[in-house]
Coordinates of C-alpha atoms in Angstrom, one line a residue:
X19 CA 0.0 0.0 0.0
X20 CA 1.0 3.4 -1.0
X21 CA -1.5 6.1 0.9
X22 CA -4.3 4.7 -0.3
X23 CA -3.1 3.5 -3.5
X24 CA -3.1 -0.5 -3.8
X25 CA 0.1 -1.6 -5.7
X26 CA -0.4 -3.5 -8.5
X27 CA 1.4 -6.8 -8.9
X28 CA 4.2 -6.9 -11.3
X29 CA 4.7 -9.4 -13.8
X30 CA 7.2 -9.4 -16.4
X31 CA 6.2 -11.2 -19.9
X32 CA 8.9 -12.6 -21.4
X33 CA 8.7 -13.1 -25.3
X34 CA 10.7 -15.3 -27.4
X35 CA 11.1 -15.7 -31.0
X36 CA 8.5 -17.8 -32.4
X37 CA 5.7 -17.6 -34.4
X38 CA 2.8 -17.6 -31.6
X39 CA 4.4 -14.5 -30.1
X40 CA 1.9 -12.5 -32.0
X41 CA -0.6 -14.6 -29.5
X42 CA 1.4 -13.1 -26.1
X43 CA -0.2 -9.8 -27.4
X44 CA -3.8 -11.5 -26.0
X45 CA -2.0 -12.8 -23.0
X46 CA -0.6 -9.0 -21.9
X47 CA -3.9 -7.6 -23.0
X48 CA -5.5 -10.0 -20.4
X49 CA -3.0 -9.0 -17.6
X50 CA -3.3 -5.2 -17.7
X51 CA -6.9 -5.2 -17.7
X52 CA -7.3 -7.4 -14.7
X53 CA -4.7 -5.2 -12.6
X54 CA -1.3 -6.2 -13.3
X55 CA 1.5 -3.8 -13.6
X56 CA 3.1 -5.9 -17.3
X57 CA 6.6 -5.1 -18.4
X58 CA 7.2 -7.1 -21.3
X59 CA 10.8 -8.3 -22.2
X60 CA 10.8 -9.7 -25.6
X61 CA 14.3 -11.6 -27.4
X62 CA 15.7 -9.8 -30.5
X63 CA 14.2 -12.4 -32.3
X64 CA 10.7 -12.0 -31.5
X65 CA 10.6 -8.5 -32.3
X66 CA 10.5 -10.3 -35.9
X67 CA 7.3 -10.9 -35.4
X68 CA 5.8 -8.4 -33.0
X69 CA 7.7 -5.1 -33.0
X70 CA 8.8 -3.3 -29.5
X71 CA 5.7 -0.2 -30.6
X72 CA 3.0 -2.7 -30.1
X73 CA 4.6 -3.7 -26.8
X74 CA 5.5 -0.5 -25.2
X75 CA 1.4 0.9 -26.4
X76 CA -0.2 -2.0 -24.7
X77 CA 1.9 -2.3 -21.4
X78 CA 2.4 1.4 -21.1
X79 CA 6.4 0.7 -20.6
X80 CA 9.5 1.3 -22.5
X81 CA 10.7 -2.0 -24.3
X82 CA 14.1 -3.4 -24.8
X83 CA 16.0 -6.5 -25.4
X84 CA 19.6 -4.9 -24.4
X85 CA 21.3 -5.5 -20.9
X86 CA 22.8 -1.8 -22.3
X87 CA 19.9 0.1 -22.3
X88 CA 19.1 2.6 -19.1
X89 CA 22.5 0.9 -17.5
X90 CA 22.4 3.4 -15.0
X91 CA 19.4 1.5 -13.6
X92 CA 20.7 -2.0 -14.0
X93 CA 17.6 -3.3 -15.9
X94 CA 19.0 -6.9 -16.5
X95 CA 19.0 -7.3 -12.5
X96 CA 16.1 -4.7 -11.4
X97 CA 13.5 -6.2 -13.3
X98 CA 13.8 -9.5 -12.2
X99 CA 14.5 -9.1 -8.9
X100 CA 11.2 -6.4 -8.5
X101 CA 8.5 -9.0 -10.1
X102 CA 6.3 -10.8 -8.2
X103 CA 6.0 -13.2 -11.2
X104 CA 7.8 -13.9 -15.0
X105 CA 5.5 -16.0 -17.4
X106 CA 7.3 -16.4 -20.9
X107 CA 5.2 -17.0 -23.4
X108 CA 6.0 -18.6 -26.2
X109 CA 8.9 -20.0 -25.2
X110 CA 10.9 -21.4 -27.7
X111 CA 13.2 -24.0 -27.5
X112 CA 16.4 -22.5 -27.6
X113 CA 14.6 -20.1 -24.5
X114 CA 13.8 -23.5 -22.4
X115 CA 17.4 -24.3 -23.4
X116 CA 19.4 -20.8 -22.1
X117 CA 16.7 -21.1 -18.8
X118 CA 17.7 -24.5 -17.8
X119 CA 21.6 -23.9 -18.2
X120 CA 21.7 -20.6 -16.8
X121 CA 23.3 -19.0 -19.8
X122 CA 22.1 -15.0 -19.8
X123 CA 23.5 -13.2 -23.2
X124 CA 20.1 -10.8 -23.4
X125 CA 17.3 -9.0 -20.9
X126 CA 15.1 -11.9 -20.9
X127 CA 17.7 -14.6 -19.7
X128 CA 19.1 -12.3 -17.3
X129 CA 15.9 -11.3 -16.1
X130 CA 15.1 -14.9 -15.3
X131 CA 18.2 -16.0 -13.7
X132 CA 17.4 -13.1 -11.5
X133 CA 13.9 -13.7 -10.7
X134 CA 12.9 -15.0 -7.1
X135 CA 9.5 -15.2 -7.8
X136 CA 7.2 -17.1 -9.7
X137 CA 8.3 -18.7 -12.9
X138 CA 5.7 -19.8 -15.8
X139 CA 6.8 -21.0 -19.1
X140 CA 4.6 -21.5 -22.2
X141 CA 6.8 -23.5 -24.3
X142 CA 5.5 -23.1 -28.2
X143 CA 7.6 -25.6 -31.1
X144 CA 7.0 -28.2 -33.4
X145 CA 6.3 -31.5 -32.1
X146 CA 9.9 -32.7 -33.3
X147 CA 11.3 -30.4 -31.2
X148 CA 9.1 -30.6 -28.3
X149 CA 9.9 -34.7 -28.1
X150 CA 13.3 -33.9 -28.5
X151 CA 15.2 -35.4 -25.3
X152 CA 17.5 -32.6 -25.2
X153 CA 14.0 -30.3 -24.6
X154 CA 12.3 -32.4 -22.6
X155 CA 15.6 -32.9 -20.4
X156 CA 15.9 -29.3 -20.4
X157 CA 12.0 -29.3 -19.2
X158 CA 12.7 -31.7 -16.3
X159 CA 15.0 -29.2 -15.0
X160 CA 13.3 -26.1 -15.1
X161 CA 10.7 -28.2 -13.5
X162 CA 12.6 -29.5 -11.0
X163 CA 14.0 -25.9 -9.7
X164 CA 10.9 -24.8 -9.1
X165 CA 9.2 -23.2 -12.5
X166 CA 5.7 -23.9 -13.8
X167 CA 5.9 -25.2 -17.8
X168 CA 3.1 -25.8 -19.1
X169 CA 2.5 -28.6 -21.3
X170 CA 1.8 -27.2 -25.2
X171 CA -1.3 -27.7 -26.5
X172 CA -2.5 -30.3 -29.6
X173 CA -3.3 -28.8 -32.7
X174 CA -2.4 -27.0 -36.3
X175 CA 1.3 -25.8 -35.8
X176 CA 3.1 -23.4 -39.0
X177 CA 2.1 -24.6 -42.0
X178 CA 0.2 -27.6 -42.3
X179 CA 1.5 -29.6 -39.5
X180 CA -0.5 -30.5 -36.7
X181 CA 0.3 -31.8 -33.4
X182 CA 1.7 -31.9 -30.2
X183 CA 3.5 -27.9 -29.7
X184 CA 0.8 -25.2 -30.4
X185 CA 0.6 -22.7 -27.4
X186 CA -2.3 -23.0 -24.9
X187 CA -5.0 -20.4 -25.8
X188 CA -3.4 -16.8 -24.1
X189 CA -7.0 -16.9 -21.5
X190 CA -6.4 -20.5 -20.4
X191 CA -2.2 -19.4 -19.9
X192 CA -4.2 -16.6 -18.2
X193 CA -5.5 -18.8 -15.5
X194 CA -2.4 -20.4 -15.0
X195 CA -0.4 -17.4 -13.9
X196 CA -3.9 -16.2 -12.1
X197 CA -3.5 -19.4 -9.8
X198 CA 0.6 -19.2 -9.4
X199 CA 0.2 -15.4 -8.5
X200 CA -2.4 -16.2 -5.9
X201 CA 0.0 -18.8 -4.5
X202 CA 2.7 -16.0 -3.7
X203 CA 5.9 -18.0 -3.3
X204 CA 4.4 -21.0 -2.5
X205 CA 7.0 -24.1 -4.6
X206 CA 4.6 -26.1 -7.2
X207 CA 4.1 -28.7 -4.7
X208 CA 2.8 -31.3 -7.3
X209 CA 5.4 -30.8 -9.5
X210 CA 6.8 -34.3 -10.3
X211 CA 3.1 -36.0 -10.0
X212 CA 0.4 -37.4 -12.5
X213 CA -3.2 -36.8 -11.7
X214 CA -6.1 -37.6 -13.7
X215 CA -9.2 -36.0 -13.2
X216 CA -12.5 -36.5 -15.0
X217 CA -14.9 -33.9 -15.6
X218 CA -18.4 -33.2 -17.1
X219 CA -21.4 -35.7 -17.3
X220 CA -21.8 -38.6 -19.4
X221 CA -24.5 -39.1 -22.1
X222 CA -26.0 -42.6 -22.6
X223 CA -27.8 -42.4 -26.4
X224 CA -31.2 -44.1 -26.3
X225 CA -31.8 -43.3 -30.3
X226 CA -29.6 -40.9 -32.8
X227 CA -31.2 -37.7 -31.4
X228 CA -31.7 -38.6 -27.3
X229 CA -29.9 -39.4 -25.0
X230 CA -29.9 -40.2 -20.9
X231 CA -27.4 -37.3 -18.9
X232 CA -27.3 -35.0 -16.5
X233 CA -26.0 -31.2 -15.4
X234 CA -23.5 -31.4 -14.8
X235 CA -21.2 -28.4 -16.2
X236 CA -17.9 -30.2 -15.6
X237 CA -16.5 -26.7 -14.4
X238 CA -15.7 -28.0 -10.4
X239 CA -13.2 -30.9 -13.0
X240 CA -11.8 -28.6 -14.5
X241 CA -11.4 -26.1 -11.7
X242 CA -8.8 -29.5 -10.4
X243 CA -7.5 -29.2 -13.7
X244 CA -6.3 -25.9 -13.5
X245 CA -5.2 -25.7 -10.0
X246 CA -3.5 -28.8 -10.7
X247 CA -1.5 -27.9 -13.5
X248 CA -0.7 -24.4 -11.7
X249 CA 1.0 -26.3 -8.8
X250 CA 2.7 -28.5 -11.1
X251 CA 1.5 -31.6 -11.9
X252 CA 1.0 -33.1 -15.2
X253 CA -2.3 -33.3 -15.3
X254 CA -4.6 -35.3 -18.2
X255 CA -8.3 -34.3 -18.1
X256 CA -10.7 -37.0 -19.2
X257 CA -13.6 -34.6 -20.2
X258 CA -17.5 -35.6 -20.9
X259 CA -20.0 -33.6 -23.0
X260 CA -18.3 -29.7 -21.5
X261 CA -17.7 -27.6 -24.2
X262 CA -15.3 -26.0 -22.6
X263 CA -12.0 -24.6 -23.7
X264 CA -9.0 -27.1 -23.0
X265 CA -7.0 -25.7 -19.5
X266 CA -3.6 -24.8 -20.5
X267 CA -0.7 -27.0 -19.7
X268 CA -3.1 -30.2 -19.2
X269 CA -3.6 -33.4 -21.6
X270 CA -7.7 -33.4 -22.3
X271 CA -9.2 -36.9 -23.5
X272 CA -12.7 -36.3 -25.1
X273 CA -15.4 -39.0 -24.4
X274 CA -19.2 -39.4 -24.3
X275 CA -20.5 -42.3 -22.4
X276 CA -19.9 -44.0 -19.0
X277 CA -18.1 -46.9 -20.7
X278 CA -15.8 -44.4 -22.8
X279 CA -15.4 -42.4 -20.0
X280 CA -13.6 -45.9 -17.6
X281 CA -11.7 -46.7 -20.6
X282 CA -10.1 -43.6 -20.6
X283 CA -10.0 -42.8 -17.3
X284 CA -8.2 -47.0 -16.8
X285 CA -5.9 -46.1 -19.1
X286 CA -4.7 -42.6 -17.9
X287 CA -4.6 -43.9 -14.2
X288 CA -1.9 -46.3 -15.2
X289 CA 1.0 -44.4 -14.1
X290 CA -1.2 -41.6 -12.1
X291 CA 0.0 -40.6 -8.5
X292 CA -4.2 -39.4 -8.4
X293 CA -6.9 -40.0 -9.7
X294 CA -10.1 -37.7 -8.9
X295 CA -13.4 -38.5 -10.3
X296 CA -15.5 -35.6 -10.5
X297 CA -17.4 -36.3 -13.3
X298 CA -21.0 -37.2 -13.0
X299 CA -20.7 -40.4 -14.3
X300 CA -24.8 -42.1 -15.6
X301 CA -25.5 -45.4 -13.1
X302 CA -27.6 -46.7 -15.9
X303 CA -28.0 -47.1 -19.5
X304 CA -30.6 -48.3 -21.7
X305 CA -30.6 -51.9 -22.4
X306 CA -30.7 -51.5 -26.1
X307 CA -29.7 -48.3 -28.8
X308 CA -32.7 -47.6 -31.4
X309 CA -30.7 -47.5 -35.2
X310 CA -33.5 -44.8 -36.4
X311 CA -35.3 -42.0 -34.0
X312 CA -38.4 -43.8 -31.4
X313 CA -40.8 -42.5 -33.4
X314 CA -44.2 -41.0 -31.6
X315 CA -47.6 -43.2 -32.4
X316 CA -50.9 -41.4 -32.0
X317 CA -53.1 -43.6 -29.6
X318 CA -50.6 -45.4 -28.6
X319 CA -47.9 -44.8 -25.0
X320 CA -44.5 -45.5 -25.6
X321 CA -42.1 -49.2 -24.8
X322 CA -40.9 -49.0 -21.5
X323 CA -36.9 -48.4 -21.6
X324 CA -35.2 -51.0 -19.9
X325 CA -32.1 -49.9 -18.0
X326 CA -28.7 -51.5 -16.8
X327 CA -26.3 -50.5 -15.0
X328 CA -22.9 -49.2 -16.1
X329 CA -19.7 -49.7 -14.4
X330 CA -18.6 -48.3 -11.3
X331 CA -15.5 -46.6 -12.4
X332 CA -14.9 -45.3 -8.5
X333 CA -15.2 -48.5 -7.1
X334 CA -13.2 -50.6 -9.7
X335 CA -10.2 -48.4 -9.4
X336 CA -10.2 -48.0 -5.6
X337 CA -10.4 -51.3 -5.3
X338 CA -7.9 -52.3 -8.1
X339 CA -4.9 -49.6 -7.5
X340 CA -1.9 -49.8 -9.5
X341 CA 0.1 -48.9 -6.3
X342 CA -0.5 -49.0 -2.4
X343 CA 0.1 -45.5 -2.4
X344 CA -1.9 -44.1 -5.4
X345 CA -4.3 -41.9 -4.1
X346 CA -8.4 -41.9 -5.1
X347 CA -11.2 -38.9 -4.3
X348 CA -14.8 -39.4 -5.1
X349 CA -17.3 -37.0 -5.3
X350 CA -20.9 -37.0 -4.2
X351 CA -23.4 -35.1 -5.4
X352 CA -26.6 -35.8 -2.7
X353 CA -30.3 -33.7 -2.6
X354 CA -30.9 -35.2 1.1
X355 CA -29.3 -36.7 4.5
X356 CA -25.9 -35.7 2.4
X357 CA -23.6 -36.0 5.1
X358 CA -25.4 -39.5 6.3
X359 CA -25.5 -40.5 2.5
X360 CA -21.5 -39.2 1.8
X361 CA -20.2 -41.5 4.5
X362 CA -21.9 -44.8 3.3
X363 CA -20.3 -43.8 0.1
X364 CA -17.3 -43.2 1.1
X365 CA -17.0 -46.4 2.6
X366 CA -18.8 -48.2 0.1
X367 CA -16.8 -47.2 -2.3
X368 CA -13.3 -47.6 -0.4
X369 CA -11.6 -43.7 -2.2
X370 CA -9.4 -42.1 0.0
X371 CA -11.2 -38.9 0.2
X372 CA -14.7 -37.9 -0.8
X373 CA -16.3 -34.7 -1.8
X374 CA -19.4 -34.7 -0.5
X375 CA -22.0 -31.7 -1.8
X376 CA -25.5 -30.8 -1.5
X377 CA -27.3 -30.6 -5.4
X378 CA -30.4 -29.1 -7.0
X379 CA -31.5 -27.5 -10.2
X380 CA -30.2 -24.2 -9.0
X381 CA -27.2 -25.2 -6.9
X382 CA -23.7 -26.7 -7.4
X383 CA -24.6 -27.7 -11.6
X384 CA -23.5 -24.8 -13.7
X385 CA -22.5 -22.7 -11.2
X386 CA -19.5 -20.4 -10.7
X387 CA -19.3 -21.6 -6.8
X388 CA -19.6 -24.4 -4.4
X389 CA -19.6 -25.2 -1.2
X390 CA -18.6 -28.7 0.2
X391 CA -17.7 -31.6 3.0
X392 CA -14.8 -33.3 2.2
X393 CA -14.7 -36.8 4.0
X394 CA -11.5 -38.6 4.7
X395 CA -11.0 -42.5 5.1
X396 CA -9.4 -42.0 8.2
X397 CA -13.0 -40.2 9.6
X398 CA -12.4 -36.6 9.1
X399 CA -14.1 -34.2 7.8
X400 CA -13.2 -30.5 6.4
X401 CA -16.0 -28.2 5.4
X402 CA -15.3 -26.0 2.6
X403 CA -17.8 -22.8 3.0
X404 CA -19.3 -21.2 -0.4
X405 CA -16.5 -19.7 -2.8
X406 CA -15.0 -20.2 -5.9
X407 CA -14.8 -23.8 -7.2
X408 CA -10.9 -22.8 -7.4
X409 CA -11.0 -22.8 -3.4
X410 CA -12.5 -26.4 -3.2
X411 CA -10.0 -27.9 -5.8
X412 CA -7.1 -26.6 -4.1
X413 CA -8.3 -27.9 -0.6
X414 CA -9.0 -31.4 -2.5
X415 CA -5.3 -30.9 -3.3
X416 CA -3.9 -30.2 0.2
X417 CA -5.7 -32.8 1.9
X418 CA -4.3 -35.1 -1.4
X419 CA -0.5 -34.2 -0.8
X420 CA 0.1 -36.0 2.6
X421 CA -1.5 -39.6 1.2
X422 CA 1.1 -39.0 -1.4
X423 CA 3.5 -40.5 1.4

């Protein structure tokens, strides 16, 4: 506080020279408007693509790439050394490659080797040289001092090549440094782990055009996700029926139905330190799929639909661990006796924790909020009050990092 002037927080964007630099413009946009003080530090070679005008008109600061300019107020240590976080985005190869050895030969590198706070990294290539072992060594590294790199997204790269390397979208890398900023200095504290979430509500197809689902929104899954990914982890999102924009940084698996949704979810769990099922997964399914649309008949009421039951994907996997010490949270969604109801679950089940929350057509679905029990196999319980889904996935992960051990 300055008199009654709140300080803003300062970031520094760091740009380096690829193509998707254009896309960092979004990304600064984004910052400023929500509060941020930005000071953007571009290489010489992203100024190829994005010259230092732009920069300087939408931060509202000088721009340079030189340790020489303004010596007399030692930008190359100053600026890193004032931030409260750095997020580089894109950063190229050769960036994750000067980051991780600790060479410094411009205002970017310097800045980061100087940085104490925060680090986030957008990494941005083609596939080739994403899978690269020298890169991805260089990305264990980075990870393992401490900085936040997100995994690139899947899609069209330059030209017509497609694939694992495209930056996240510049809102979801938004998030990410949202969630690391809120954090203060708090160390990525699932860096080094593999959770799985699922997310959304499965849709069992009766004929072409109906199906049996639910309302979920898949927005408490993907509010994991996020936190997730921001503390660390490698996260893979097995998604149902959303529509919503892929987090940055995570690995999302699209699927439909309940049986879709166990495959994927069997298969991501195979290596996973967590899995968390949020998703609201259908108990039943109809018996048998109509080829062409029920059709209506005047006079006459419609065939009963015969239902069976679809697998219990919490169950299975608590009960079938691929390790002692892999760790399992269910949630509950429950319209009466919820507490009563969330403890027979949670033993029926056998998870390790169990999110337990009260449901109706205007609470919990949908909504930007939640509010929550969360049970524990060992009998405790830890009430999460009304707030932000955010705030509920990052308590899921607290009480998640001691059964780690």
């Amino acid at each position: 506080m300055r008199g009654d002037t709140v300080e803003k927080p300062k970031v520094v964007l760091g740009v380096s020279g690829g193509i998707a630099a254009y896309k960092a413009c979004e990304l600064l946009r984004r910052l400023t408007e929500s509060g941020h003080d930005v000071r953007v530090v571009p290489t010489a070679s992203a100024l190829h693509f994005v010259g230092a005008p732009t920069w300087a008109a939408l931060s509202g600061h000088p721009v340079s790439t030189e340790v020489w300019s303004e010596v007399h107020e030692v930008p190359h240590v100053r600026i890193g050394q004032s931030a409260d976080l750095v997020v580089v985005a894109p950063a190229t190869a050769d960036l994750l490659a000067k980051a991780a050895h600790g060479l410094a030969d411009d205002l970017l590198t310097n800045t980061l080797l100087t940085a104490r706070c925060p680090v986030v990294l957008a990494p941005a290539m083609h596939t080739e040289m994403w899978e690269h072992p020298a890169t991805q060594e260089n990305v264990a590294t980075l990870r393992r001092r401490g900085a936040v790199v997100v995994e690139p997204a899947v899609g069209r790269l330059t030209g017509a090549d497609t694939g694992k390397g495209r930056l996240p979208d510049p809102a979801e890398i938004f998030e990410v440094c949202r969630r690391v900023l809120a954090r203060g200095t708090a160390a990525p504290d699932l860096a080094g782990r593999h959770v799985v979430i699922s997310a959304g509500g499965t849709r069992e197809p009766l004929d072409p055009v109906r199906f049996l689902g639910n309302r979920s929104s898949g927005k408490q899954g993907y509010a994991l996700a996020r936190t997730a990914a921001a503390r660390g982890a490698r996260v893979t999102l097995v998604e149902a029926n959303t529509r919503l924009p892929d987090p940055a940084g995570v690995d999302v698996v699209h699927v439909g139905t309940a049986v879709e949704l166990r495959a994927a979810v069997l298969a991501a769990a195979a290596d996973a330190d967590a899995v968390v099922m949020a998703a609201a997964v259908a108990d039943f399914r109809p018996a048998e799929y109509a080829a062409g649309k029920i059709k209506k008949k005047d006079g006459e009421e419609p065939a009963p639909v015969v239902l069976v039951r679809n697998p219990d994907i919490l169950a299975e996997i608590s009960a079938e661990r691929v390790r002692a010490d892999q760790v399992i949270v269910g949630f509950a969604a429950e319209t009466d006796d919820v507490l009563a109801n969330g403890r027979a679950k949670l033993l029926r089940k056998g998870c390790d924790l169990l999110v337990v929350n009260e449901v109706g057509e205007h609470r919990t679905f949908g909504a930007e909020e939640n509010e929550a029990v969360v049970l524990a196999a060992d009998g405790t319980e830890t009430p999460v009050p009304h707030g932000p889904k955010e705030a509920l996935a990052d308590t899921v992960w607290d009480l998640a990092l001691p059964l780690f051990h």
